[in-house]
Short mmCIF file of C-alpha atoms in Angstrom, two decimals:
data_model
loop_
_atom_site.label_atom_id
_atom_site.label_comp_id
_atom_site.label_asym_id
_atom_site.label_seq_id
_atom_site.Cartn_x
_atom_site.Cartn_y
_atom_site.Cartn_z
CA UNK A 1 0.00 0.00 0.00
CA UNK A 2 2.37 2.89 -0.79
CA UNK A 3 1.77 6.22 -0.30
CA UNK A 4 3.87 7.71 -2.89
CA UNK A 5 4.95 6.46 -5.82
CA UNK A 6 7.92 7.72 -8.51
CA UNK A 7 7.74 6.57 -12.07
CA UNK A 8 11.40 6.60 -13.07
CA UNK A 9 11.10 2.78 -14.77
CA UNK A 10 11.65 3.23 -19.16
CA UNK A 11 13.05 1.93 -21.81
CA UNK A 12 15.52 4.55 -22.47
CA UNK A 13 18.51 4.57 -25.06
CA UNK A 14 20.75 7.50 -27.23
CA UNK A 15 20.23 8.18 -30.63
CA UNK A 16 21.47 4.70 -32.25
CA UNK A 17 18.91 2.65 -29.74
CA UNK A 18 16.14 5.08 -30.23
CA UNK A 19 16.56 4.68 -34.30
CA UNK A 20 17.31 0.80 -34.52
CA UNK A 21 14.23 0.50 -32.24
CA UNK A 22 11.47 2.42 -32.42
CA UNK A 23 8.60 -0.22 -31.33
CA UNK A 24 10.39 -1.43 -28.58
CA UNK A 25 10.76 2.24 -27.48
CA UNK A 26 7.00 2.90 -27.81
CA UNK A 27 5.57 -0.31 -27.30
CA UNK A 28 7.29 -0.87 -23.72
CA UNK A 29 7.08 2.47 -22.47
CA UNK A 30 3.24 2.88 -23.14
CA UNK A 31 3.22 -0.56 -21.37
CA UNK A 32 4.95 0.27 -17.83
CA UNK A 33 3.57 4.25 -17.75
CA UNK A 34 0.19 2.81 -18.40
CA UNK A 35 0.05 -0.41 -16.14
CA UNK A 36 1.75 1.47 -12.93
CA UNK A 37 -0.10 4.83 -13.20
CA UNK A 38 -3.52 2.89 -13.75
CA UNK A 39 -2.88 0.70 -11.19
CA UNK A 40 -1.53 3.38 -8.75
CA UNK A 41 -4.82 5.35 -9.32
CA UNK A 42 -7.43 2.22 -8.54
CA UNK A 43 -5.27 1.01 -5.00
CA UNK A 44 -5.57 4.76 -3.86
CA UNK A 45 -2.18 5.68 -3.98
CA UNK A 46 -2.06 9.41 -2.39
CA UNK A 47 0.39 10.71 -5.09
CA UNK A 48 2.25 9.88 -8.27
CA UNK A 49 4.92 11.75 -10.24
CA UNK A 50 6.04 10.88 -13.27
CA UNK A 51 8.95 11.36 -14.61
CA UNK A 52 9.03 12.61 -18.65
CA UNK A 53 11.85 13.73 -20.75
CA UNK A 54 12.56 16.81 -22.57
CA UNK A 55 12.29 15.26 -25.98
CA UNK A 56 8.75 15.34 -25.67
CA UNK A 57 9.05 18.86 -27.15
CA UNK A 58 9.51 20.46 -30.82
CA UNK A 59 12.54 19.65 -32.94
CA UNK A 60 13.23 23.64 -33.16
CA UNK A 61 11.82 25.23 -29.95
CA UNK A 62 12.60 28.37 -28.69
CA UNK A 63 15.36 28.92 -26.24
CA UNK A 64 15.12 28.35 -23.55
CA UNK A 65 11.96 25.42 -23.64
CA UNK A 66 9.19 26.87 -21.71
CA UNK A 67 6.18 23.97 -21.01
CA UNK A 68 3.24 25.79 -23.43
CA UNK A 69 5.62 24.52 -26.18
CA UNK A 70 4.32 20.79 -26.08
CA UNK A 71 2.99 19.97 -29.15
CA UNK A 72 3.51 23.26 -30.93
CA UNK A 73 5.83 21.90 -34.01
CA UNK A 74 7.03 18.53 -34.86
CA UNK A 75 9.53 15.99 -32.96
CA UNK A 76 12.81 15.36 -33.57
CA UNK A 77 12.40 12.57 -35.86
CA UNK A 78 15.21 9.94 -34.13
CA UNK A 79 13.56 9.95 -31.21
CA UNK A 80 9.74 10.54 -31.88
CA UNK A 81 8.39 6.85 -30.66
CA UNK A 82 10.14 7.74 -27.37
CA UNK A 83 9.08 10.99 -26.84
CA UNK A 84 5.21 10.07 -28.47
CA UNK A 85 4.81 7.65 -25.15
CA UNK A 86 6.21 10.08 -22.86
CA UNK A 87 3.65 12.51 -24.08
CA UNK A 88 0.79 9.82 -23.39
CA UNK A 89 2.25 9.56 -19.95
CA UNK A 90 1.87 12.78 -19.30
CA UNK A 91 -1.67 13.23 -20.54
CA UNK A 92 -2.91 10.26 -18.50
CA UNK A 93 -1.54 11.61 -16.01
CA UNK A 94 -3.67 14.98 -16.22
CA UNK A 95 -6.32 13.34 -17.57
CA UNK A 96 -7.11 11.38 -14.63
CA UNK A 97 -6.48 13.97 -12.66
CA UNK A 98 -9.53 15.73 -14.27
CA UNK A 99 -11.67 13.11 -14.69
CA UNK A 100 -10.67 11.00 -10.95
CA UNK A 101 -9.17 13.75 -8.88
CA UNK A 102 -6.11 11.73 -9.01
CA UNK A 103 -2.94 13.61 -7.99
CA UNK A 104 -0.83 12.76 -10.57
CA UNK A 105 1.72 15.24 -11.38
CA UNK A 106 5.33 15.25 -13.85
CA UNK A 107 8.75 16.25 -14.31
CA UNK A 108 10.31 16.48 -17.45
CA UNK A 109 14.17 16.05 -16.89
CA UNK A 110 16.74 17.60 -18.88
CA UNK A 111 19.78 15.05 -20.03
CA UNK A 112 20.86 13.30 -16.95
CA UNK A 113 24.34 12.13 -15.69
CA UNK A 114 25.89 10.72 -12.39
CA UNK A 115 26.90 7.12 -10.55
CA UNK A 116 25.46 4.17 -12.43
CA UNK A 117 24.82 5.23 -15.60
CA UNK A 118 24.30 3.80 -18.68
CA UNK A 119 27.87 3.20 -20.47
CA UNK A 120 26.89 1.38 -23.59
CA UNK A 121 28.96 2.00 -26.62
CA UNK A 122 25.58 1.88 -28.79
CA UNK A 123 22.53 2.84 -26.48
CA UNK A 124 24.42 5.29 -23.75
CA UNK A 125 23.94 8.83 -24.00
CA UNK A 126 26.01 11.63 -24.65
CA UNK A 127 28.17 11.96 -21.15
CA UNK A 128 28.21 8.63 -20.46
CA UNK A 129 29.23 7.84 -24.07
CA UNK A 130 32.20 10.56 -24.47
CA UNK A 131 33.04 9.47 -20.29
CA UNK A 132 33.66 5.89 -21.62
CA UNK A 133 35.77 6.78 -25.01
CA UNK A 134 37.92 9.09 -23.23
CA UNK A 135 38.77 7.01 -20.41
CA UNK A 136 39.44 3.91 -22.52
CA UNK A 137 41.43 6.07 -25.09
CA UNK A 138 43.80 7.57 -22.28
CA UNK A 139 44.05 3.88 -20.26
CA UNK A 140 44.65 1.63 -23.77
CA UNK A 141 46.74 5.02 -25.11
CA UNK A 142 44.77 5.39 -28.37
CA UNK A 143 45.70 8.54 -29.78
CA UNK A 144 42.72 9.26 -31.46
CA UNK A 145 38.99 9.60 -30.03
CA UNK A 146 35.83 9.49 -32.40
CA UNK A 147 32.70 11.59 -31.35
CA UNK A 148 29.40 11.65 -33.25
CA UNK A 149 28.34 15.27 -35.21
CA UNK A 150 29.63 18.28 -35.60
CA UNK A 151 29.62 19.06 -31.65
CA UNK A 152 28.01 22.13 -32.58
CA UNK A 153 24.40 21.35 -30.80
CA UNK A 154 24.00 22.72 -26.86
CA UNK A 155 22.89 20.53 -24.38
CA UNK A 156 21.99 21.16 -20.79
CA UNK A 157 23.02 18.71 -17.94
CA UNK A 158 21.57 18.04 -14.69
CA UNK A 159 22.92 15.41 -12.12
CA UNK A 160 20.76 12.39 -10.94
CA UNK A 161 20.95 13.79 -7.05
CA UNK A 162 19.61 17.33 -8.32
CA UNK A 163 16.99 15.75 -9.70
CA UNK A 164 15.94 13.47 -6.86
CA UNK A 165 16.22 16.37 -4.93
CA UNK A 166 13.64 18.27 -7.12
CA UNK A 167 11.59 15.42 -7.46
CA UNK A 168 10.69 15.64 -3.59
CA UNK A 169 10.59 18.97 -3.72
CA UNK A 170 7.70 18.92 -6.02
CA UNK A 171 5.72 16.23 -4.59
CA UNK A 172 6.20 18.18 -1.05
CA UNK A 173 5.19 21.52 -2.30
CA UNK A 174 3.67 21.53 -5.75
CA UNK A 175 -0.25 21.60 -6.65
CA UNK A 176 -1.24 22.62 -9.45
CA UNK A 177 -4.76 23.59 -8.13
CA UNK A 178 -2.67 26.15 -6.32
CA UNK A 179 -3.71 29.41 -7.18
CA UNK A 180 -0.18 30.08 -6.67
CA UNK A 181 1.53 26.94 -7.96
CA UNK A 182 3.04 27.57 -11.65
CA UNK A 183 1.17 28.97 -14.68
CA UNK A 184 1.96 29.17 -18.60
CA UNK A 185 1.89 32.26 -20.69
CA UNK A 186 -1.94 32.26 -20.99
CA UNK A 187 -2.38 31.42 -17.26
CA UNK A 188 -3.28 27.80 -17.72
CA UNK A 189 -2.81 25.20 -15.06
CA UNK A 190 0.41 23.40 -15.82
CA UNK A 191 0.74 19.03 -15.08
CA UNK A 192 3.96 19.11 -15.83
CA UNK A 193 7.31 20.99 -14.71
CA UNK A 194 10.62 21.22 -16.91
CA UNK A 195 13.66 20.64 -14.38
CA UNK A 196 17.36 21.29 -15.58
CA UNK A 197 20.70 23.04 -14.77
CA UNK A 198 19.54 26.47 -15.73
CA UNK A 199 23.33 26.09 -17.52
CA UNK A 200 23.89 24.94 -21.46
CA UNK A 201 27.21 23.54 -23.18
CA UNK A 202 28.16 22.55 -26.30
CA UNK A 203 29.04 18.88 -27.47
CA UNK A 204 32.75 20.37 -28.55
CA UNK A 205 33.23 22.04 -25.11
CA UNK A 206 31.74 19.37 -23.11
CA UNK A 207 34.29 17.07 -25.02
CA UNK A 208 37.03 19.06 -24.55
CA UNK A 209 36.26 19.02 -20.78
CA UNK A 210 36.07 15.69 -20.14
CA UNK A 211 39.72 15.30 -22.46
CA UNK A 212 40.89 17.68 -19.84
CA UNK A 213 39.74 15.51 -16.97
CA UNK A 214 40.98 12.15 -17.95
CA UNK A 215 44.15 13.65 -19.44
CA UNK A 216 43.69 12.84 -22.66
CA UNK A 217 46.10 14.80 -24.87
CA UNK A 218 45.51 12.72 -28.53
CA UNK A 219 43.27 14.12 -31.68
CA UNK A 220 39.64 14.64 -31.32
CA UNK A 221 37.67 14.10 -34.62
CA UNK A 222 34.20 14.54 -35.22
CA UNK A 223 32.19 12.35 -37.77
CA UNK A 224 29.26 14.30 -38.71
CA UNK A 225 27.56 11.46 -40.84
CA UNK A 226 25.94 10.27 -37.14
#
């Protein structure tokens, strides 16, 4: 009978995993959002958040994201079927909030980083990706590192502890009902929250950085056909 629960369970992947596979990135994640938040509402639990992503919004938003911009534009196409069930987590979870007076509320996380992270060479993300090629160039002294793109697109980054931090911040003090709880630009009641850094870096610097760190002093080359 718990109390509280946190919806941080998804199939999650970087670019590569969310192109070679995007059923299993739909299919699954519609699966666990739906069957936990469901069930969470029918035992009674007192109060759900669930936890999106910030692909959910336009391919080319406006800087920096603001929440009205869901579903303004299109998707960034490599990772639509991901961000598509996000979306319909997010909407069940206002929905029966409307309809049941559940209190179901969400987070949308900016790119995350920190202690037991994801280091796959084909399905990691970005930090954890250029973490591992670094390190493994410096140990096996390869004098040459690969990185996908240009390194030209900005990312923000937001550690795992900042956001479990946040995430109990917002189930301890955030209702949207709240006549003073967060509104968007028309004045609507806003489900959701964005949570990040507040800080931005580019794929070259943030590259460059972590060369820096693990004392890697070989060639950096970019291949921009990924």
């Amino acid at each position: 009978q718990p109390e509280y629960v946190f919806l941080a369970a998804a199939k999650v992947g970087g670019i590569m995993g969310n192109k070679n596979y995007p059923a299993d990135f739909i299919y699954e994640n519609l699966m666990i959002q739906s069957n936990v938040i469901s069930s969470a509402a029918i035992v009674g639990v007192e109060k759900l958040l669930f936890l999106g992503s910030s692909c959910i919004y336009p391919k080319f938003p406006k800087i920096p994201i603001t929440e009205d911009q869901l579903m303004t534009s299109p998707l960034e196409e490599s990772n639509s079927a991901y961000a598509i069930a996000k979306i319909a987590g997010i909407k069940l979870c206002e929905s029966l909030r409307k309809q049941n007076k559940f209190d179901a509320i969400s987070l949308m996380p900016t790119n995350l980083y920190g202690p037991r992270d994801n280091y796959d060479s084909e399905n990691s993300h970005v930090l954890a990706a250029l973490l591992k090629k670094f390190i493994i160039a410096k140990k096996n002294q390869i004098s040459k590192v690969y990185c996908w793109g240009s390194g030209k697109p900005i990312r923000e980054f937001l550690h795992v502890d900042d956001l479990a931090d946040a995430c109990i911040h917002v189930l301890e003090k955030w209702d949207p009902d709240d006549p003073k709880a967060p509104r968007d630009k028309d004045g609507q009641k806003l489900y959701y929250l964005n949570v990040g850094s507040g800080e931005e870096v580019s794929i070259k610097r943030l590259a460059n950085l972590i060369a820096k760190y693990t004392d890697f002093r070989g060639e950096i080359l970019w291949d921009e056909s990924k």
